[in-house]
CSV table of C-alpha atoms in Angstrom, one decimal:
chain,number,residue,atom,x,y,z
A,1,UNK,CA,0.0,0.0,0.0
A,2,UNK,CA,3.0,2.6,0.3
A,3,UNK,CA,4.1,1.4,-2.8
A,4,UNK,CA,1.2,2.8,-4.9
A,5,UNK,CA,1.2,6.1,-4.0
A,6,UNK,CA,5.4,6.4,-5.6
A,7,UNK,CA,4.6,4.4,-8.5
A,8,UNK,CA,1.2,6.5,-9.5
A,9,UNK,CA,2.7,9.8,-9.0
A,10,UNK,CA,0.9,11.1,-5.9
A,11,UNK,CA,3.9,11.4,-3.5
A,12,UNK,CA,7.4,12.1,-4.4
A,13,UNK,CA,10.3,10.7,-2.9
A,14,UNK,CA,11.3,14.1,-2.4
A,15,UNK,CA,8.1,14.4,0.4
A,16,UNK,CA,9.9,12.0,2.6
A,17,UNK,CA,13.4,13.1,2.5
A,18,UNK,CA,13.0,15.8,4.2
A,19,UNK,CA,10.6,16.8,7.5
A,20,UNK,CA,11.2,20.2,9.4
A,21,UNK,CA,15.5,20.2,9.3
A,22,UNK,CA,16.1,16.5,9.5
A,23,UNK,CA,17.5,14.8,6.6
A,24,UNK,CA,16.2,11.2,6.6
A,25,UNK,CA,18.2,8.4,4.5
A,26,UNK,CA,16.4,8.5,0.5
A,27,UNK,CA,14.6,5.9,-0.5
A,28,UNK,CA,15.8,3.6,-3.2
A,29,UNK,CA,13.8,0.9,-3.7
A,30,UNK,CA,10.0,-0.8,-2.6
A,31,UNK,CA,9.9,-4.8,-1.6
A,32,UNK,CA,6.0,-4.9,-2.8
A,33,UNK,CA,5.4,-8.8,-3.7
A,34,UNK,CA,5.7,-10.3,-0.3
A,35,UNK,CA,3.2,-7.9,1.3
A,36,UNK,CA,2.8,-8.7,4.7
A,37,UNK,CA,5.6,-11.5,4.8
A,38,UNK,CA,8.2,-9.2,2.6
A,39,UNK,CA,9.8,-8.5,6.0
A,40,UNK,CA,11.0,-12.5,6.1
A,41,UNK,CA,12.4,-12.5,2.6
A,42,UNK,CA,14.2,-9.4,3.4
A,43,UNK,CA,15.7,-10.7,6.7
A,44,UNK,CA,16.6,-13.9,4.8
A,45,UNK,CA,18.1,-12.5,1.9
A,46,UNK,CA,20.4,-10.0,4.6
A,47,UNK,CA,21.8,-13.0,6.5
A,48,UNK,CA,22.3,-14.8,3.3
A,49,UNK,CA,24.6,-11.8,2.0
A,50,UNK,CA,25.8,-11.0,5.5
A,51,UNK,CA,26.2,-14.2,7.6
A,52,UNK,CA,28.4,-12.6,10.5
A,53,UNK,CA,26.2,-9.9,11.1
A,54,UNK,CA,25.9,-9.6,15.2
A,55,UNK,CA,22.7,-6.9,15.2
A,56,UNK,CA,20.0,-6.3,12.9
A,57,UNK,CA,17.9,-3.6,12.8
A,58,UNK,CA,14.3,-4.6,10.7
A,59,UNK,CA,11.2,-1.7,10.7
A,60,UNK,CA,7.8,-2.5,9.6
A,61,UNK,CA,6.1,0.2,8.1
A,62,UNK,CA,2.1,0.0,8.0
A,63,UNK,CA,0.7,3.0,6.5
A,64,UNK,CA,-2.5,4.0,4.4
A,65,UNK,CA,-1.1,7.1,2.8
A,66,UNK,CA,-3.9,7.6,0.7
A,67,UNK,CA,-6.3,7.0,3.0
A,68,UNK,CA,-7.9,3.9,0.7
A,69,UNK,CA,-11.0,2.6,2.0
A,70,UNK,CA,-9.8,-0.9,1.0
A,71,UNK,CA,-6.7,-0.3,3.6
A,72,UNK,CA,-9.1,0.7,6.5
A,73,UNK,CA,-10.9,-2.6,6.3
A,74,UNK,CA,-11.8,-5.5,4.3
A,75,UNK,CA,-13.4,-9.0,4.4
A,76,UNK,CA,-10.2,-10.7,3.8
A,77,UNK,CA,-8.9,-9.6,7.4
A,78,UNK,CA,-11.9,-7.3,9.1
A,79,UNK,CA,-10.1,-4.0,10.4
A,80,UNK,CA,-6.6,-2.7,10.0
A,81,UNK,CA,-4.2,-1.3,12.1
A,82,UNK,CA,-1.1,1.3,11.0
A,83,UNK,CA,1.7,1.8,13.0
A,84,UNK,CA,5.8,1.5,13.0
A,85,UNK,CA,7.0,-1.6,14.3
A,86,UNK,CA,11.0,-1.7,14.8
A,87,UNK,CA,13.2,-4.7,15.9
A,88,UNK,CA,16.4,-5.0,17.1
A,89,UNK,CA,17.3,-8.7,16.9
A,90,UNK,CA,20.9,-10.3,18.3
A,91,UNK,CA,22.1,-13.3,15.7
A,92,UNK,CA,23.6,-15.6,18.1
A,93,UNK,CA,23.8,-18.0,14.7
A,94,UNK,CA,22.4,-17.9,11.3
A,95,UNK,CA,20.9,-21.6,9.8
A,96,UNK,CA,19.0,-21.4,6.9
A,97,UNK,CA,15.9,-23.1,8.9
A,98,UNK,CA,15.8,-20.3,10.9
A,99,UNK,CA,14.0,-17.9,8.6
A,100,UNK,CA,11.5,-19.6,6.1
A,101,UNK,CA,9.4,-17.8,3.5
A,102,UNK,CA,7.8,-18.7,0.8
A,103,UNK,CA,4.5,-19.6,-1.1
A,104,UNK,CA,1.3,-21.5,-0.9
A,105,UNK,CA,1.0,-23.9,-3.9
A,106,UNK,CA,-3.0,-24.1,-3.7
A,107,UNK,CA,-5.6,-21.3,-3.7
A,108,UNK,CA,-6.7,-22.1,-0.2
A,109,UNK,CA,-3.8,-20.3,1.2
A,110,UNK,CA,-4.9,-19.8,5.2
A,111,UNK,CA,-5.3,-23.8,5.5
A,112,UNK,CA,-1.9,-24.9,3.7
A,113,UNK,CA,0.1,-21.6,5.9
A,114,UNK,CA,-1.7,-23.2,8.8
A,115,UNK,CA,-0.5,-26.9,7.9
A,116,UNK,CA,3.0,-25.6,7.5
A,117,UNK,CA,3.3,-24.0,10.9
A,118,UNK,CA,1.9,-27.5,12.2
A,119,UNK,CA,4.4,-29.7,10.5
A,120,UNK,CA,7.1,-27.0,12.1
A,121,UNK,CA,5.9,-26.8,15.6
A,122,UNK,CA,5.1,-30.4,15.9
A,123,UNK,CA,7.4,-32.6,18.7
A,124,UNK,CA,8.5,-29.1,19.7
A,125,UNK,CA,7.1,-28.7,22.9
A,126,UNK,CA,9.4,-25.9,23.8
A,127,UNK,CA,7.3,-23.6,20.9
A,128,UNK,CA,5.4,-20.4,21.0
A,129,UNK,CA,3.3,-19.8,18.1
A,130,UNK,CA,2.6,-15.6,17.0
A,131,UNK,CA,0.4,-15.8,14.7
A,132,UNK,CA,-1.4,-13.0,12.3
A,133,UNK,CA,-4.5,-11.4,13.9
A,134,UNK,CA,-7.6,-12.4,12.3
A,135,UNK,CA,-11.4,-11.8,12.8
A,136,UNK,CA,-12.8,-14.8,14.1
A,137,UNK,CA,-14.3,-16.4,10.6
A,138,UNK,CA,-10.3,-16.5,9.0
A,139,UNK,CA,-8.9,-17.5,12.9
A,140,UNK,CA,-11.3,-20.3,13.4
A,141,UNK,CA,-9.0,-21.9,10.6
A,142,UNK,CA,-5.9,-21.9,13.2
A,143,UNK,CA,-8.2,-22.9,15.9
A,144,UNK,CA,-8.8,-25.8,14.4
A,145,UNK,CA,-5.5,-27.1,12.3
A,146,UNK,CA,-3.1,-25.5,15.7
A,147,UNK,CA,-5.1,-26.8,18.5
A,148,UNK,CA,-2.9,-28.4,20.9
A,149,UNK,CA,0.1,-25.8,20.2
A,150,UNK,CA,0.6,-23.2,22.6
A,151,UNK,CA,0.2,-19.7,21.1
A,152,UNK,CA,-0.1,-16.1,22.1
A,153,UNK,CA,-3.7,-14.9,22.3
A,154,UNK,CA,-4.6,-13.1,19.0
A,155,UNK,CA,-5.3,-9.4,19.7
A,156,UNK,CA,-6.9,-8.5,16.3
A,157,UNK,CA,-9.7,-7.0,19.0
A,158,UNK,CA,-7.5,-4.1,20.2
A,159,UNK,CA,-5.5,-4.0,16.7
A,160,UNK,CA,-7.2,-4.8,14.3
A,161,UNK,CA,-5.0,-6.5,11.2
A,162,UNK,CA,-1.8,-5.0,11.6
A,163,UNK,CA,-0.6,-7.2,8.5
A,164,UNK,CA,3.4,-8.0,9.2
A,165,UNK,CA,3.5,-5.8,11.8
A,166,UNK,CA,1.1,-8.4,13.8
A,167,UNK,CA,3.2,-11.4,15.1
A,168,UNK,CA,5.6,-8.8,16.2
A,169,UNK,CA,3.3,-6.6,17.9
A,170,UNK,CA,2.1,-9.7,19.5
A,171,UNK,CA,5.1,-10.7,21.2
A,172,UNK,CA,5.9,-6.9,22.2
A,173,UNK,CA,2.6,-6.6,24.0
A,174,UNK,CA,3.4,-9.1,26.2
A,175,UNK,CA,6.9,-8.5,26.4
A,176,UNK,CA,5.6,-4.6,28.2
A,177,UNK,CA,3.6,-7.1,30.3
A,178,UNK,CA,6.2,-8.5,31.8
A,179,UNK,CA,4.9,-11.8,30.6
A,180,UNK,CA,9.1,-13.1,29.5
A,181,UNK,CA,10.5,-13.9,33.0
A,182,UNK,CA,11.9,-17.0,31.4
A,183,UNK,CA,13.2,-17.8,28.4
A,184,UNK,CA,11.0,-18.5,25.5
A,185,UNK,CA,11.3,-19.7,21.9
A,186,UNK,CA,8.6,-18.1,19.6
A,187,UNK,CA,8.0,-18.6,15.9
A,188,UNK,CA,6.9,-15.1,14.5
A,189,UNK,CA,4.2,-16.5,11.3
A,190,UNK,CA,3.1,-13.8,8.7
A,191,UNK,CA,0.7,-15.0,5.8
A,192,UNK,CA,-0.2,-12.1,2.6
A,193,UNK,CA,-3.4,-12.3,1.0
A,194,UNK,CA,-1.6,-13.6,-2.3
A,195,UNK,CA,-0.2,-16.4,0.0
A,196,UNK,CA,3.2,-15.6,0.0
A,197,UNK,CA,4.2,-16.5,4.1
A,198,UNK,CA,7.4,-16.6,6.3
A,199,UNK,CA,8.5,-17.5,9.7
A,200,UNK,CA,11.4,-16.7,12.1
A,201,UNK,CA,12.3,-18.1,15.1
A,202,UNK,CA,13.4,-15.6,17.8
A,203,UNK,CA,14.1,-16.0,21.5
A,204,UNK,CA,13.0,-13.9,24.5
A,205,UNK,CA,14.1,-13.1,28.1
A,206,UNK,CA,13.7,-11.1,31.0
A,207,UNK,CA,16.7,-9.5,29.5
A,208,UNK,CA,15.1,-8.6,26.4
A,209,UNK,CA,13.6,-4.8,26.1
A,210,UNK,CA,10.1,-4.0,24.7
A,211,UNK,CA,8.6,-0.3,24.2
A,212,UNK,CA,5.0,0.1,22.9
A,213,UNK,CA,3.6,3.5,22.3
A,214,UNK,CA,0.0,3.3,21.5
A,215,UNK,CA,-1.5,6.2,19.2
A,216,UNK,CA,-4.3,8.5,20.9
């Protein structure tokens, strides 16, 4: 959706360059095929190209600069949610399991994603699942193809769809809860509506720092 607006002509890259007297780093290029999973094939393709890298630094951008009325909601996923979602993630190691995205080979995209996150978490009892927030009609499909895994509660009733800001959000929200106090392992699932999907596998502790600033 932030795509669109460059392409058509509406904004120019010159409108983001430059706020007030900051200078902010130009823009050079849009990731628009992955939707909300691009941020998993551009995480993969970094650690591909830089295997030793120690930080990484990943922001999720989730704005309807045009004010679209197919943004604000639709049947596919119920209400949205904008916002800037930024991680800073430690690479203890780098395996190319870690990170998985892809596609859905059939048109009944939720089911297969939901499949392929079973097949993952399955005989791994040590397992968080974050999964994309969904109205209930899409979610009853991980309610009934995840039962038995342990997941965090979806929060598309205070969010809304926050498309691949969502998993992430997830984890924050109860990372500001203080709900970490021991270690967990949790795999961070975003689906698009094309069916394009990818996972990560991240690990939290009390150690870990979480900041959420909720809009007015």
């Amino acid at each position: 959706m932030i795509e669109l607006p460059f392409t058509t002509g509406a904004i120019a890259e010159s409108d983001l360059n430059v706020v007030g007297k900051e200078q902010y780093v130009p823009v050079t290029s849009f990731v628009n095929t992955y939707e909300c999973a691009s941020w998993g094939y551009s995480l993969r393709y970094y650690l591909k190209q830089n295997p030793n890298a120690r930080y990484v630094m990943v922001s999720i951008l989730d704005a309807n600069v045009l004010d679209l009325s197919f943004w604000q909601s639709n049947e596919n996923w119920g209400n949205s949610g904008f916002g800037l979602c930024t991680l800073l993630l430690e690479v203890e190691s780098f395996e190319k399991k870690d990170i998985t995205a892809s596609c859905a080979v059939t048109y009944n995209t939720t089911p297969e994603f939901a499949t392929i996150i079973r097949k993952m978490a399955t005989g791994r009892d040590d397992l968080i699942l974050s999964l994309p927030f969904f109205p209930e009609n899409i979610r009853q499909i991980f309610t009934k193809l995840l039962n038995g895994f342990e997941q965090l509660p979806d929060l598309h009733g205070r969010w809304g769809h926050c498309f691949g800001s969502d998993p992430w959000l997830n984890i924050v929200c109860h990372g500001v809860n203080g709900d970490f106090q021991q270690p967990k392992k949790i795999l961070a699932c975003s689906i698009a509506l094309n069916g394009y999907y990818c996972t990560a596998e991240v690990c939290v502790d009390q150690q870990s720092t979480f900041y959420l600033s909720e809009a007015v």
